[in-house]
Coordinates of C-alpha atoms in Angstrom, one line a residue:
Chain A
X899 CA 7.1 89.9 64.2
X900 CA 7.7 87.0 62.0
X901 CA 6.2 83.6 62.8
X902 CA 7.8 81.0 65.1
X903 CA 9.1 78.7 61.9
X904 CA 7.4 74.9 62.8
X905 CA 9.4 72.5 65.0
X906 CA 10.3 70.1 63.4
X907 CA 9.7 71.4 59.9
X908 CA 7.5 68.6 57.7
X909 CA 10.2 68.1 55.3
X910 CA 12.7 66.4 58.4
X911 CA 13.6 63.2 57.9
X912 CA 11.9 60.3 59.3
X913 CA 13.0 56.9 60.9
X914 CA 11.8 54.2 62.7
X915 CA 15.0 52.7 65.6
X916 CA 15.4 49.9 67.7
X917 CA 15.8 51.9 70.8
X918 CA 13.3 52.9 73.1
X919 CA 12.6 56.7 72.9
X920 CA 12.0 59.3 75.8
X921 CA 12.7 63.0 76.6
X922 CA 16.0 63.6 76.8
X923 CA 17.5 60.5 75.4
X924 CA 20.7 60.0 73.6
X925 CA 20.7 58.0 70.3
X926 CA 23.2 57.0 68.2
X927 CA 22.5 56.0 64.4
X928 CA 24.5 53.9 62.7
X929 CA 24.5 52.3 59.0
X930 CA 22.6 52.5 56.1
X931 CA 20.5 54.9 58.4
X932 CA 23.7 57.2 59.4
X933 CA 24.9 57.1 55.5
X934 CA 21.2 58.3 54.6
X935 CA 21.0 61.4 57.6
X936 CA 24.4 62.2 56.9
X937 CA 25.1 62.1 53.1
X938 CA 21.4 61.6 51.6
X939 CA 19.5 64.3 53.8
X940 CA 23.1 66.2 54.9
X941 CA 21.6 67.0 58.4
X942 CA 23.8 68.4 60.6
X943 CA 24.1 69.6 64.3
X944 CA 20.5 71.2 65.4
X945 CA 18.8 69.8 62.5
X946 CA 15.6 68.1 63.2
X947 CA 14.8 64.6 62.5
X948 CA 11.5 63.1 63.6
X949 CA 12.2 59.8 65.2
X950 CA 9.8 56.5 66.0
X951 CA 10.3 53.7 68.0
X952 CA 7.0 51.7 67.6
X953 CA 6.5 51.8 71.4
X954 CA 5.7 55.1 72.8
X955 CA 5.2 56.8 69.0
X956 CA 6.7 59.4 67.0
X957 CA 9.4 62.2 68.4
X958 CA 11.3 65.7 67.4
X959 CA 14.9 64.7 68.1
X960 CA 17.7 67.2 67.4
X961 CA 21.2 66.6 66.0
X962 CA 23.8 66.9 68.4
X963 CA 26.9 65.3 65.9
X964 CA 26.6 64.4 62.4
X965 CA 30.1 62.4 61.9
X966 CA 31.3 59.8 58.8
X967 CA 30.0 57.1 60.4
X968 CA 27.3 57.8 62.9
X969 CA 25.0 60.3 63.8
X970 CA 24.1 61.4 67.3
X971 CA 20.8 62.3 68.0
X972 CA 18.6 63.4 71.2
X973 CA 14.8 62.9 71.5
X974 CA 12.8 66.2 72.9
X975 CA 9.4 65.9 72.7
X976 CA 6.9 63.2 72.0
X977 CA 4.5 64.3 68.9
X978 CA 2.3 61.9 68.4
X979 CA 1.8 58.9 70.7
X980 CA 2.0 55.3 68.8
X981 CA -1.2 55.0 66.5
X982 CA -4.4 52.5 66.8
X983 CA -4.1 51.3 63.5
X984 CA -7.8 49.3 62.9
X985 CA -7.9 45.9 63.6
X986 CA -7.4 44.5 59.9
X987 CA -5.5 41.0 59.1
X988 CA -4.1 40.7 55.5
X989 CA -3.5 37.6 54.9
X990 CA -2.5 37.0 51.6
X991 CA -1.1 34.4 49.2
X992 CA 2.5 34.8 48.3
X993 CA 2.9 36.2 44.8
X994 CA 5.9 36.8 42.9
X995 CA 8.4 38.9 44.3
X996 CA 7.8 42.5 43.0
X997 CA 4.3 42.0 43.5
X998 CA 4.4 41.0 47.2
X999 CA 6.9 43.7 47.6
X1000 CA 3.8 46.0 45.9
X1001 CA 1.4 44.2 48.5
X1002 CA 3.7 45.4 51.8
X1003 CA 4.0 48.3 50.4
X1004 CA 0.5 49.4 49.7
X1005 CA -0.8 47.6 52.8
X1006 CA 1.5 49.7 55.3
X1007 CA 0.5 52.7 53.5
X1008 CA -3.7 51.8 53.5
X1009 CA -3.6 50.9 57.3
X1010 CA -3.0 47.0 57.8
X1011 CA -2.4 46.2 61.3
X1012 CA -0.9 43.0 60.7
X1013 CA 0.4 40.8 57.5
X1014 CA 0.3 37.0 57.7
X1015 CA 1.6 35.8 54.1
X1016 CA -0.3 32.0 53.2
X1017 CA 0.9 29.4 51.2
X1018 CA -1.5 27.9 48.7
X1019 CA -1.3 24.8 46.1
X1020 CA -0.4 27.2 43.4
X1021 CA 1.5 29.8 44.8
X1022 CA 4.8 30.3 42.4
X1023 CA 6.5 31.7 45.0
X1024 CA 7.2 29.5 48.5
X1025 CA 9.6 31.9 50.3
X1026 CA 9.3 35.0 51.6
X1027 CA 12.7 36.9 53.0
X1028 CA 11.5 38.7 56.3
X1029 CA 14.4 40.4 56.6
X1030 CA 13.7 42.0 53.7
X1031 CA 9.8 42.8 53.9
X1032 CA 10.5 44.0 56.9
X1033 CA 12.5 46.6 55.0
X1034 CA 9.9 47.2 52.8
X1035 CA 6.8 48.2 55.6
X1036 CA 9.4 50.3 57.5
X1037 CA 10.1 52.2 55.1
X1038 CA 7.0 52.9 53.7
X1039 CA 5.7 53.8 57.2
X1040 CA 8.4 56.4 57.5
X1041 CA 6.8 57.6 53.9
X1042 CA 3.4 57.4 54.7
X1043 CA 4.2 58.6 58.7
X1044 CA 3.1 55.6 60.6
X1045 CA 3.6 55.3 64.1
X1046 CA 3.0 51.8 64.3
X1047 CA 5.0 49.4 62.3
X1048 CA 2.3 46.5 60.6
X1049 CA 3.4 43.4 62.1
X1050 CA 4.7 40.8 59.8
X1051 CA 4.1 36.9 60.3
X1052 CA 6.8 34.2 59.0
X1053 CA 4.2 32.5 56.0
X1054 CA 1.9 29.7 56.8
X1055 CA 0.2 26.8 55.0
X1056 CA -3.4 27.5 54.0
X1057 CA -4.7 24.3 56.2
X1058 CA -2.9 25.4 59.1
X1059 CA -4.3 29.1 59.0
X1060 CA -7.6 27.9 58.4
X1061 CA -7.7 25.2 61.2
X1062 CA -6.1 28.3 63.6
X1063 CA -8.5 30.8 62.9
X1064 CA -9.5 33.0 66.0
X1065 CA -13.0 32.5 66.9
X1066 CA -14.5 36.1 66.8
X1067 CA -12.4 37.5 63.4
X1068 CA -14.4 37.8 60.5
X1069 CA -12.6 36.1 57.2
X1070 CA -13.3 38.3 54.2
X1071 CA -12.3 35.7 51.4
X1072 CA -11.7 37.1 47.9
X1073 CA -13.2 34.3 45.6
X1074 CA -13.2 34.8 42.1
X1075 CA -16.1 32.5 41.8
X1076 CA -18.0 35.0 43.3
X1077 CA -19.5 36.1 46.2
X1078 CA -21.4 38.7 48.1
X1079 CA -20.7 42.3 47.3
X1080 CA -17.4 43.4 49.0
X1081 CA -18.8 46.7 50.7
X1082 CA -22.4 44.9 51.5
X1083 CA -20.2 42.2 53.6
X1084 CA -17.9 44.5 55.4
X1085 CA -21.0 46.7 56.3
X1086 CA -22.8 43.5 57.9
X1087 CA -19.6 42.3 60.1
X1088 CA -18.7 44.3 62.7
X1089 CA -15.0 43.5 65.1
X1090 CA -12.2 42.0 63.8
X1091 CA -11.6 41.5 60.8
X1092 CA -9.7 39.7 57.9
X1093 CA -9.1 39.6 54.5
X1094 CA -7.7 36.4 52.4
X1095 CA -6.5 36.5 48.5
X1096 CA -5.2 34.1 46.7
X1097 CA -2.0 33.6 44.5
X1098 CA -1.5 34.6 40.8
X1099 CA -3.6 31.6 39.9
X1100 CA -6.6 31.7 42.4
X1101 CA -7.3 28.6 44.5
X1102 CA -8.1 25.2 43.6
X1103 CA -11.8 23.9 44.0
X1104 CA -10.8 22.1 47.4
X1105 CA -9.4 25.0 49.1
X1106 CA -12.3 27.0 47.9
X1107 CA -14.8 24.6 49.5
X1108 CA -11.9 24.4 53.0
X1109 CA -12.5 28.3 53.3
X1110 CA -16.4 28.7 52.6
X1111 CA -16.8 25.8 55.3
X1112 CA -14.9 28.0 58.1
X1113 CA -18.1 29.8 60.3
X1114 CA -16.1 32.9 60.2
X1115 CA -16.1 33.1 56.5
X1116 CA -17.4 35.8 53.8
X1117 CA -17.3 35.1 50.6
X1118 CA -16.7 38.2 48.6
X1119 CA -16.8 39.9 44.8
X1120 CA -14.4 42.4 43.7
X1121 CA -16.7 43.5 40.5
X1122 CA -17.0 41.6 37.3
X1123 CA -13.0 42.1 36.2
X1124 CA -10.5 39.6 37.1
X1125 CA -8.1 41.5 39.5
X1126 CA -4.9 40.4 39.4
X1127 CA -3.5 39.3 43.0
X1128 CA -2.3 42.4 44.1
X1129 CA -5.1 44.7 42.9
X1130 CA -7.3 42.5 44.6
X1131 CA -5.0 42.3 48.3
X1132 CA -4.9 47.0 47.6
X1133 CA -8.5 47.4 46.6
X1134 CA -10.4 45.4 48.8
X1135 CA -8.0 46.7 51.7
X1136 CA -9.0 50.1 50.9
X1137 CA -12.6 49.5 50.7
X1138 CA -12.5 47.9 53.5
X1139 CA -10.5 51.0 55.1
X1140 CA -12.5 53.3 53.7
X1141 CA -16.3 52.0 55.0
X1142 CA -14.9 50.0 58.0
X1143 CA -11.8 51.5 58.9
X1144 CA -9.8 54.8 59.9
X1145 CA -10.9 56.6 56.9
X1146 CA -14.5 57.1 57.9
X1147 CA -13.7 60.1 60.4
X1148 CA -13.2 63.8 58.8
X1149 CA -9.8 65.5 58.9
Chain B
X871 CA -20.9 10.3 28.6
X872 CA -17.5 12.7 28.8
X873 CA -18.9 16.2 29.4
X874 CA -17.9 18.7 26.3
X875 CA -15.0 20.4 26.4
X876 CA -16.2 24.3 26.9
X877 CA -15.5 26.4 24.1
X878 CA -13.5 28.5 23.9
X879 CA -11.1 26.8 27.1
X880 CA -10.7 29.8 29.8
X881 CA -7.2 29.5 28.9
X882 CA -7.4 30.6 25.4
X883 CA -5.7 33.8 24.9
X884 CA -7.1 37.1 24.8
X885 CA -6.3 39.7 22.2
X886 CA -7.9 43.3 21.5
X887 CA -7.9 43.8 17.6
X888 CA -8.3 47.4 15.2
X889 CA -10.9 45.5 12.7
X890 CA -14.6 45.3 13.4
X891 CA -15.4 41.6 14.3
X892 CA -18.5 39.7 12.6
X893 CA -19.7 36.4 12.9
X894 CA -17.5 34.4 10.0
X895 CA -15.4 37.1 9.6
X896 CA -11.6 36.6 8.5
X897 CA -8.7 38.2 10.9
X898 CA -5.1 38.6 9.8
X899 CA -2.8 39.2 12.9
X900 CA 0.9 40.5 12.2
X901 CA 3.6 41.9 13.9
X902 CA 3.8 41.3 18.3
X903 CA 0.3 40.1 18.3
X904 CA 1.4 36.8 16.2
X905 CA 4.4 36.4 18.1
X906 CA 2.7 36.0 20.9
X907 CA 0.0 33.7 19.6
X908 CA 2.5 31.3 17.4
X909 CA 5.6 31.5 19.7
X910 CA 4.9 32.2 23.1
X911 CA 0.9 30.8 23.1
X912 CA 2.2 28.3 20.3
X913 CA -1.5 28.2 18.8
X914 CA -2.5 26.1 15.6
X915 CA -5.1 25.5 13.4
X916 CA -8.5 25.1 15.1
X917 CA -7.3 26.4 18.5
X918 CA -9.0 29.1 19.9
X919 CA -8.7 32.8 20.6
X920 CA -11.1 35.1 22.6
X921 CA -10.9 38.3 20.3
X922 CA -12.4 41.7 21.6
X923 CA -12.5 44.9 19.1
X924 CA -13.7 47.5 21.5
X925 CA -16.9 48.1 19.7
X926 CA -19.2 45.0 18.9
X927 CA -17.7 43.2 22.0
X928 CA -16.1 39.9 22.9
X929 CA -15.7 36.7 20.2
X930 CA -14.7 33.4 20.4
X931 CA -12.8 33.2 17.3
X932 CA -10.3 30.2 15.8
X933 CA -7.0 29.4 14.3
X934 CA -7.3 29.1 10.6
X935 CA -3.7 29.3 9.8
X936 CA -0.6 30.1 11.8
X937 CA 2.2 31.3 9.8
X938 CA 5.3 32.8 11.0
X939 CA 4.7 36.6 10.3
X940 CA 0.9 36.6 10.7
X941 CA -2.2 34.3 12.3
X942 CA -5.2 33.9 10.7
X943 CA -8.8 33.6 12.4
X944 CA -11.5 33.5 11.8
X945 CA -14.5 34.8 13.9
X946 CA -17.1 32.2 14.8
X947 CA -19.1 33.6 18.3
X948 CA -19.9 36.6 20.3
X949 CA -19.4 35.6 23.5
X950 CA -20.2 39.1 25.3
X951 CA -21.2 42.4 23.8
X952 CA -19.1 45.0 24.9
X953 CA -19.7 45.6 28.5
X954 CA -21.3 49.1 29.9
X955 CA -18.3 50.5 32.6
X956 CA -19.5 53.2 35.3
X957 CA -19.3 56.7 34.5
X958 CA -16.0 57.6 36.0
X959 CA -13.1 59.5 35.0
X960 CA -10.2 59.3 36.7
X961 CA -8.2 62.7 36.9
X962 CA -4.6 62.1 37.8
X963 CA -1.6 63.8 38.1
X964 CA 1.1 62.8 36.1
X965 CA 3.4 60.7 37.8
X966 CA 7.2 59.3 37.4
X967 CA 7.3 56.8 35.1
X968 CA 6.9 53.4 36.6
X969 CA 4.4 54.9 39.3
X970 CA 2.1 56.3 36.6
X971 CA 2.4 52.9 34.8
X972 CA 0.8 50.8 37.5
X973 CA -2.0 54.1 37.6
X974 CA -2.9 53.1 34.4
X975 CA -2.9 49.4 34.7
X976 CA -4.7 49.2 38.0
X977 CA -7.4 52.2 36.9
X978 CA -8.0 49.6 33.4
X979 CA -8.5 46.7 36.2
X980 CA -10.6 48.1 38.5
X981 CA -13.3 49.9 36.0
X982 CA -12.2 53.4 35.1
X983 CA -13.7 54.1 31.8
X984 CA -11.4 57.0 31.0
X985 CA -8.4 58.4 32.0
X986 CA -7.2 62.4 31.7
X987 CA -3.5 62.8 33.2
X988 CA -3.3 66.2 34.4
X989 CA -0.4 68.8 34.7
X990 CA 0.2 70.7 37.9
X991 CA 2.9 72.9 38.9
X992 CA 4.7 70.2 40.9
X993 CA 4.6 67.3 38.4
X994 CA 8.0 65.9 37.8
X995 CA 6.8 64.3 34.9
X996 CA 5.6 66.2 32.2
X997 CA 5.3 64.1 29.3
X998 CA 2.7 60.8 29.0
X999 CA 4.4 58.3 25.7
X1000 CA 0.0 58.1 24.6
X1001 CA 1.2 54.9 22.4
X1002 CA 3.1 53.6 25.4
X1003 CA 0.0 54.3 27.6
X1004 CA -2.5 53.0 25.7
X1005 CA -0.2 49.6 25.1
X1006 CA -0.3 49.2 28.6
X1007 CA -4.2 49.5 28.8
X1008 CA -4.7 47.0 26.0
X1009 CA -2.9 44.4 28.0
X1010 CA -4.4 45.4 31.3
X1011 CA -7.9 45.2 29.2
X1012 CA -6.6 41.5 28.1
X1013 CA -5.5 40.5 31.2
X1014 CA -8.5 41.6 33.5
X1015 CA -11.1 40.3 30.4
X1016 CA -12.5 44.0 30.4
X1017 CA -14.2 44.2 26.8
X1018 CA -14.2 48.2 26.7
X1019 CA -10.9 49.8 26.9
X1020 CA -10.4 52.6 29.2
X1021 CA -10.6 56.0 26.8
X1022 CA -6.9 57.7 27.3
X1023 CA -6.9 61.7 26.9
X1024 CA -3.8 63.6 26.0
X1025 CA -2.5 65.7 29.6
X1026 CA -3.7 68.5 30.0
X1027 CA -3.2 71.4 32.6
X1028 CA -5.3 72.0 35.6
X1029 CA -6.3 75.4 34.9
X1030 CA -7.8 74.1 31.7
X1031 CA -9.4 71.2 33.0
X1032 CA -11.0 73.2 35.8
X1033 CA -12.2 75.9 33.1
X1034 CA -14.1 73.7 31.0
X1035 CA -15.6 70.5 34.0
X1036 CA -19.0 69.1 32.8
X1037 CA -21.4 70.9 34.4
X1038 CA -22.8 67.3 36.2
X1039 CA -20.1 65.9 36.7
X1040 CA -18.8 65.7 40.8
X1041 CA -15.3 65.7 41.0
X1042 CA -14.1 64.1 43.7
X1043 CA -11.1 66.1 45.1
X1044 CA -8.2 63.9 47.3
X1045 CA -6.9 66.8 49.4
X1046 CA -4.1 65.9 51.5
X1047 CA -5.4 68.8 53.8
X1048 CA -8.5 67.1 54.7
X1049 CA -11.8 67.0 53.1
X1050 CA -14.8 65.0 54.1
X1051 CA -14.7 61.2 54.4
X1052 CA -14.3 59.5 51.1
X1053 CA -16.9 57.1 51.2
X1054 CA -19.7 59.5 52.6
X1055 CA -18.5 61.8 49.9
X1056 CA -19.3 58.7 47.5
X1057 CA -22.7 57.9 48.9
X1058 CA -23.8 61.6 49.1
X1059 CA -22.9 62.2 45.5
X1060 CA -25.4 60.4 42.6
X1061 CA -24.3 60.9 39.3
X1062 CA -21.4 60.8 37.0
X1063 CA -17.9 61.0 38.6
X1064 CA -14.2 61.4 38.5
X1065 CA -11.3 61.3 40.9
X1066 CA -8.4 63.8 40.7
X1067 CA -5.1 63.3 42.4
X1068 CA -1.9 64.9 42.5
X1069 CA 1.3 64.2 41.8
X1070 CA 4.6 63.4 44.1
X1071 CA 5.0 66.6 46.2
X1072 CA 1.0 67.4 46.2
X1073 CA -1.0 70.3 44.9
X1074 CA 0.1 73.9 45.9
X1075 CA -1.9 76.2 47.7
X1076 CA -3.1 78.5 44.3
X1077 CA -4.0 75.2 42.6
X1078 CA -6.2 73.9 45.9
X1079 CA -7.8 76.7 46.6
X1080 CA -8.9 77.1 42.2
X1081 CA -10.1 73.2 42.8
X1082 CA -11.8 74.0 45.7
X1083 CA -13.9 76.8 44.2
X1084 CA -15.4 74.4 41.6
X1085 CA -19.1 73.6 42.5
X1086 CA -18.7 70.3 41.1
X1087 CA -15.6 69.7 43.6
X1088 CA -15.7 67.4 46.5
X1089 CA -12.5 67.5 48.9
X1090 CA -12.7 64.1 50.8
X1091 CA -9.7 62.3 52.8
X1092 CA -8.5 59.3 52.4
X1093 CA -7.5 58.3 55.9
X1094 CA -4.7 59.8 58.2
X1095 CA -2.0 58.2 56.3
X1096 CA 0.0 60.0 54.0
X1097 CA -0.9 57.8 50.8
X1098 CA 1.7 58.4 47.6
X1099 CA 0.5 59.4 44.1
X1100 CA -0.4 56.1 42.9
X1101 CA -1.9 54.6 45.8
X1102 CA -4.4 57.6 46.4
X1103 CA -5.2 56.5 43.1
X1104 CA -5.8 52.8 43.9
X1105 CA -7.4 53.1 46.9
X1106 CA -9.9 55.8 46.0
X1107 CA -11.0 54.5 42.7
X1108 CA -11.3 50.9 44.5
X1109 CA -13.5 53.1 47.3
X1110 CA -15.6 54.8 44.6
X1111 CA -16.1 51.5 42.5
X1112 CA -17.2 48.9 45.7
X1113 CA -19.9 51.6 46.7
X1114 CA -21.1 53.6 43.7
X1115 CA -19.8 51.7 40.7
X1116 CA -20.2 48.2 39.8
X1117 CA -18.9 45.9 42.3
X1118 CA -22.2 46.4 44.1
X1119 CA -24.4 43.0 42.7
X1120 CA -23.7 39.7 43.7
X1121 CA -21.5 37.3 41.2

């Protein structure tokens, strides 16, 4: 007897909609997400495709019309419900614009639960199009298969984060002046946590000596190279993942 | 009293050279390498220029002469000897193009101190531009004021690497089927190290099961995301060098 082939195979499509999923229901795709289905992945009626709705979590849904402009889908079972991602901030300094779009990237795919991008004294970039980054985690959570979009905060001065800053969150604060080893700190704080970076030319003295003076602060080193901005928002994310986070159970 | 000026500024450029440097020692620079100090850096006589050679270490050297084919310098200081990087080789998978690129200039940044791309059945890639590679390295190496240059092997196929390992050398094994939790893998594991990761569409089952069946190999997971070729890179690499390598004394 030949095996039962898996349902859905692991090489359907994913996508993340706007609409609420449950068993049973009807959805219609439109767009740039109907071109891709349609033409890209050429699905057509009874194909699977694995849908989430960053709510209730991730489904099997089954083609019922694959037509020029839209695709008609209905959602059968519930896979997975919506993930616990760790509770881990990012909140780093805008950098320029294929480097922050390195930063989502990466960060979706390592685990962040939420982004909040800061503006600093020398930040070369001072906008950040959240249309657009919002793009950019979605579809790297479909690649990476995420359950749970990262949440993405409209940017924020670095004196207004600071003077904001939630009592019981722990602010892991990349200085390259130095501080205490990286996985030494994240081992001796426990709960919430955060982690701040700074923009392609680090911060000035007097935002340096605004962020060690917050209680909740750790100063932190990332070894004795200079890490460019993004290397330092990836690899201290993944250490941090890695000793502190959802990497520390066996699969 | 002003305070002096330190010498050389942090803002002086950064250059690896082919010569030996000495202490008075003359250094013609040609070709990109004086473009970049007369045109774009816009040095002239007695500025200075933090020269490295890969061997003695790191100089402070300055601006004799600046032509428009060539620079000279002359070499006055060593400021560092060349620094000691951890024992880890990083084993990856060849990967497109622009993927593999950041591979090599975030492994130079973080602390790899060598680099063997590896062939598997599913690479797309199949060819590494060394020349091209190593370019890269240098300016990561410039960049990230690394004084040792990452060593850069020529690709070579899995089988082959497999059949001639060091003996003491762990290699740590990022199985997208599951494995032990990196950093316990990390901690468990004294010694010299190296990382392998595969390429786009993962390893095959012949080629996991031939990795697993090394001694020296340690399957280990890098969280339940599904991380692409280049980030598994990243992330375990930052992993391995914030616990094992050395990011782990205070700055």
């Amino acid at each position: 007897m030949p095996a039962t082939p898996a349902w859905p195979p692991k090489s359907a499509p994913r996508l993340f909609v706007e609409q609420m999923l449950g068993e049973g229901l009807q959805i219609s795709i439109e767009g740039p997400q109907a071109h891709y289905l349609a033409r890209v992945m050429r699905v057509g009626p009874g194909d699977a495709v694995i849908l989430c709705d960053n709510t209730t979590g991730e489904w099997a849904a089954r083609v019922a019309d694959a037509g020029k402009r839209d695709v008609l889908l209905t959602a059968e079972t519930l896979l997975r419900p919506r993930e616990a991602v760790p509770d881990f901030t990012l909140c780093a300094a805008l950098l320029k614009k294929d480097r922050f779009d390195l930063v989502l990237e990466k960060a979706c795919e390592l685990g962040v639960a939420r982004i909040q991008p800061v503006l600093t004294r020398r930040c070369v970039a001072d906008k950040l199009n959240l249309e657009r980054a919002r793009a950019i985690l979605t579809e790297a959570a479909e690649q990476c298969a995420r359950t749970a979009l990262p949440e993405l905060l409209a940017p924020v001065k670095l004196d207004a984060l600071l003077r904001d800053w939630e009592a019981n969150r722990t602010l892991f604060f990349a200085d390259e002046n130095g501080g205490g080893p990286a996985a030494s700190a994240f081992a001796a704080n426990n709960g919430p946590a955060a982690l701040l970076t700074g923009p392609e030319g680090g911060f000035d003295e007097a935002e340096r000596t605004a962020i060690r003076a917050l209680p909740q602060a750790r100063p932190i080193t990332l070894g004795p190279r200079i890490l460019r901005g993004e290397t330092a928002v990836i690899a201290a994310t993944a250490l941090w993942m890695g000793t502190r986070g959802d990497w520390t159970a066996p699969a």
